[in-house]
CSV table of C-alpha atoms in Angstrom, one decimal:
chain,number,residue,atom,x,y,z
A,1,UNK,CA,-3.4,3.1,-8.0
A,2,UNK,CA,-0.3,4.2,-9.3
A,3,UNK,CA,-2.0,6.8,-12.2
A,4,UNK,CA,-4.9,7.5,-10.2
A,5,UNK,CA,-3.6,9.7,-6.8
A,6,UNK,CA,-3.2,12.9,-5.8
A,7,UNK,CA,-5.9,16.0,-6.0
A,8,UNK,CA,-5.8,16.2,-9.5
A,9,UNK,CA,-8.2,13.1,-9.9
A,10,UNK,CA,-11.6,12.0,-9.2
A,11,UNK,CA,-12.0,10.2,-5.6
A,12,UNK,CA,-14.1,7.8,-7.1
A,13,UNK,CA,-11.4,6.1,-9.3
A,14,UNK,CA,-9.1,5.8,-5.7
A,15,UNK,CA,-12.4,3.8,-4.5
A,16,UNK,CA,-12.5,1.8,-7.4
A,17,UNK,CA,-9.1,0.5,-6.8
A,18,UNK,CA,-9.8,0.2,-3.4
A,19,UNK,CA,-12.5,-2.1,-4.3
A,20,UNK,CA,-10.6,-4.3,-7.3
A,21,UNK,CA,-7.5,-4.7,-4.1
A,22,UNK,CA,-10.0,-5.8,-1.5
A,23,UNK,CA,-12.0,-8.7,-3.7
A,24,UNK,CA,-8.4,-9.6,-5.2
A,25,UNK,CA,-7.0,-9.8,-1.8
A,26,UNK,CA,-10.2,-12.0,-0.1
A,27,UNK,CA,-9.8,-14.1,-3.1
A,28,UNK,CA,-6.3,-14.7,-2.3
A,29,UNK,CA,-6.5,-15.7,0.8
A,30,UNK,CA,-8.9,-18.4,0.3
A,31,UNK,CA,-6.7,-19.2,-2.6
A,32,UNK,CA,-3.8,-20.2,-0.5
A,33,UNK,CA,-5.4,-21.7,2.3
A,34,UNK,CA,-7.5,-23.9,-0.3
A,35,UNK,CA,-3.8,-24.6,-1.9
A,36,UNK,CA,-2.5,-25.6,1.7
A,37,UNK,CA,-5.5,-28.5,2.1
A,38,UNK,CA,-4.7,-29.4,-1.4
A,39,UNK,CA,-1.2,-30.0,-0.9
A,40,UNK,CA,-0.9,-31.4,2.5
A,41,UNK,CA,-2.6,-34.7,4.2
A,42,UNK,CA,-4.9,-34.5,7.0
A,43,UNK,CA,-3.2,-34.5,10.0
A,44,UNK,CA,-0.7,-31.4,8.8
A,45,UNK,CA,-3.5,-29.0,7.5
A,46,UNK,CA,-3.8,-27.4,11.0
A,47,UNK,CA,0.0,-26.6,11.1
A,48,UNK,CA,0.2,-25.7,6.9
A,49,UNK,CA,-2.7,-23.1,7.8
A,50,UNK,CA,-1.0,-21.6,10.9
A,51,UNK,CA,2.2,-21.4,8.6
A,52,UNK,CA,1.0,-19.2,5.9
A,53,UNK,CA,-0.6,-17.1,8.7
A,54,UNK,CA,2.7,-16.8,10.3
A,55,UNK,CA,4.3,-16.1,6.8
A,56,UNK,CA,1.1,-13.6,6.3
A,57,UNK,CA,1.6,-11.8,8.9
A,58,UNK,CA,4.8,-11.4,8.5
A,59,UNK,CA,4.7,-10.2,5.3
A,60,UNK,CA,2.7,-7.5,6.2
A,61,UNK,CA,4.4,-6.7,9.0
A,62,UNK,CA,7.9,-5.7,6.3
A,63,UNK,CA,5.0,-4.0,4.1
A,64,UNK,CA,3.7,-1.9,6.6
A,65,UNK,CA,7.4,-1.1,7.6
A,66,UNK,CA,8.6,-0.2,4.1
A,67,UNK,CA,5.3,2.2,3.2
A,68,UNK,CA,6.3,3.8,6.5
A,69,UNK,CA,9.4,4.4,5.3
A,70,UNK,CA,7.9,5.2,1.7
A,71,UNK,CA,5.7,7.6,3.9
A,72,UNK,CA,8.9,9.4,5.7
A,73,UNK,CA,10.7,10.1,3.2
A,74,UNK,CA,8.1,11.3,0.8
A,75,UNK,CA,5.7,13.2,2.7
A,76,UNK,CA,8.2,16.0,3.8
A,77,UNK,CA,9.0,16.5,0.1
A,78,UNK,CA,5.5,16.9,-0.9
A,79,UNK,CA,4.6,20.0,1.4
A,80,UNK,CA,7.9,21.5,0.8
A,81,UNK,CA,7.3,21.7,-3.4
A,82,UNK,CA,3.4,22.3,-2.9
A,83,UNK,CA,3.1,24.9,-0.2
A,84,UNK,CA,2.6,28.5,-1.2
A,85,UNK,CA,5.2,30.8,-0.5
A,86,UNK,CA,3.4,32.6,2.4
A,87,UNK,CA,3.1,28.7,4.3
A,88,UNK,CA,6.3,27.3,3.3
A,89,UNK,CA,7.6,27.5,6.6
A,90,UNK,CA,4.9,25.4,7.8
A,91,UNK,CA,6.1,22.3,6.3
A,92,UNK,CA,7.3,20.9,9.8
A,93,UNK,CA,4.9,21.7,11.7
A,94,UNK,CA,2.0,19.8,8.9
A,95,UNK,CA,4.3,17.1,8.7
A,96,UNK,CA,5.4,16.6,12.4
A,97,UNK,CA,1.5,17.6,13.7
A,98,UNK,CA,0.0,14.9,11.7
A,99,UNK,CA,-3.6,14.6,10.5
A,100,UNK,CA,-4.6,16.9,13.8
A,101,UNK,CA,-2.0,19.9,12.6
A,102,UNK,CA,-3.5,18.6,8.7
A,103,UNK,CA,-7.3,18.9,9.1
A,104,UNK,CA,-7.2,22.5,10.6
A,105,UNK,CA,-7.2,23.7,6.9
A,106,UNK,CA,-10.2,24.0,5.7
A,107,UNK,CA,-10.9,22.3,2.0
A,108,UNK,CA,-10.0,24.4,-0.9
A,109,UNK,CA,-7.0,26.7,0.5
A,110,UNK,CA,-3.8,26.1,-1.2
A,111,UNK,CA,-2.6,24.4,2.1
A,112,UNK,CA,-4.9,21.3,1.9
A,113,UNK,CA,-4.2,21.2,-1.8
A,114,UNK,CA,-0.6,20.7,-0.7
A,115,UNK,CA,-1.4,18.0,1.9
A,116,UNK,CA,-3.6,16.3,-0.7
A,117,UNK,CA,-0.6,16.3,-2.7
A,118,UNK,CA,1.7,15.1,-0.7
A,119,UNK,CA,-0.4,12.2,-0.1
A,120,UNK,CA,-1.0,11.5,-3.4
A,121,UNK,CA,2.9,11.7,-3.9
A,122,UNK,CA,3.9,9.1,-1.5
A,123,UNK,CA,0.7,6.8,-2.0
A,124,UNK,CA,2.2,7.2,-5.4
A,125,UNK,CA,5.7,5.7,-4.4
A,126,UNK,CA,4.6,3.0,-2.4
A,127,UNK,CA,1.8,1.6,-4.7
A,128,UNK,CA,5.3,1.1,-7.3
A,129,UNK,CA,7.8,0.0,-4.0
A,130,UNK,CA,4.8,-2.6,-3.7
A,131,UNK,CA,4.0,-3.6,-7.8
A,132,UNK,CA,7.8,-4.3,-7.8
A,133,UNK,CA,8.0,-6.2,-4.6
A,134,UNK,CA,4.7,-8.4,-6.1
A,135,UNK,CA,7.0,-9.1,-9.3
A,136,UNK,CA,9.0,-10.9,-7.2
A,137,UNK,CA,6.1,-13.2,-6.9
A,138,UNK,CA,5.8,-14.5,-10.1
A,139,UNK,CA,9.0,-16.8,-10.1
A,140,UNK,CA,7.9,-18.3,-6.4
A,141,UNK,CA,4.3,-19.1,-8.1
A,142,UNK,CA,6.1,-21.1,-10.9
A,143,UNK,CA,8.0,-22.9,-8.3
A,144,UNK,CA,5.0,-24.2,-6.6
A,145,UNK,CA,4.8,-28.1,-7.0
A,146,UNK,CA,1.9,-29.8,-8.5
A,147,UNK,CA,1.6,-33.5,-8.0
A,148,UNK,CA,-1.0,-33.6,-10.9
A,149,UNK,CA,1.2,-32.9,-14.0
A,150,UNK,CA,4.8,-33.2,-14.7
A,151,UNK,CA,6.5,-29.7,-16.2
């Protein structure tokens, strides 16, 4: 996702990834709530399950708060470098009208190139705010306790 945004590429390669996220993400979920059952006893699967729910959902609740902030911060610049001189002083109002103010150019002009490309910009900086986030993954995964084998 990181190499593939913006106008300059085909859509079909931003489905793609799409598609590779969503199976790796239904795989992980039944991947850590098979891991809960392994790990706890009987009675305390109902609490371990509603645990890595609440730590789930909170998880995505500081995602979706950083890739609005990502979003913020990078979406004015995008308009600003990508706008042609005549529309420059549009920026604002494409940024502050949202998709509603975005959608009334029609494909093609140089204006939704430059709100394609703002997209692609800041989809670009939160797809590497979120591969450097997951790196912080790997050391909690080698921390995880398995009762089957010594390390």
């Amino acid at each position: 996702m990181i190499h593939f945004p913006g106008s300059d590429n085909d859509t079909g390669y931003v489905i793609m990834c799409q598609i590779f996220i969503a199976f790796a993400g239904g795989m992980i979920v039944i991947g850590e709530q098979m891991a809960v059952v392994c790990a706890s006893n009987r009675e305390c699967i109902p609490m371990m399950i509603s645990l890595v729910s609440l730590f789930s959902n909170l998880g995505g609740a500081i995602g979706h708060a950083v890739s609005a902030a990502i979003y913020a911060n990078t979406f004015r610049q995008g308009p600003r470098e990508a706008l042609p001189k005549s529309a420059k002083d549009q920026w604002a109002t494409i940024y502050a009208g949202g998709s509603v103010a975005q959608m009334k150019f029609l494909p093609g002009t140089e204006e939704c190139d430059a709100i394609n490309f703002a997209y692609g910009y800041s989809q670009k900086y939160g797809c590497i705010a979120a591969t450097a986030i997951l790196v912080l993954a790997v050391p909690c995964i080698c921390m995880w306790r398995n009762e089957g084998t010594v390390l």
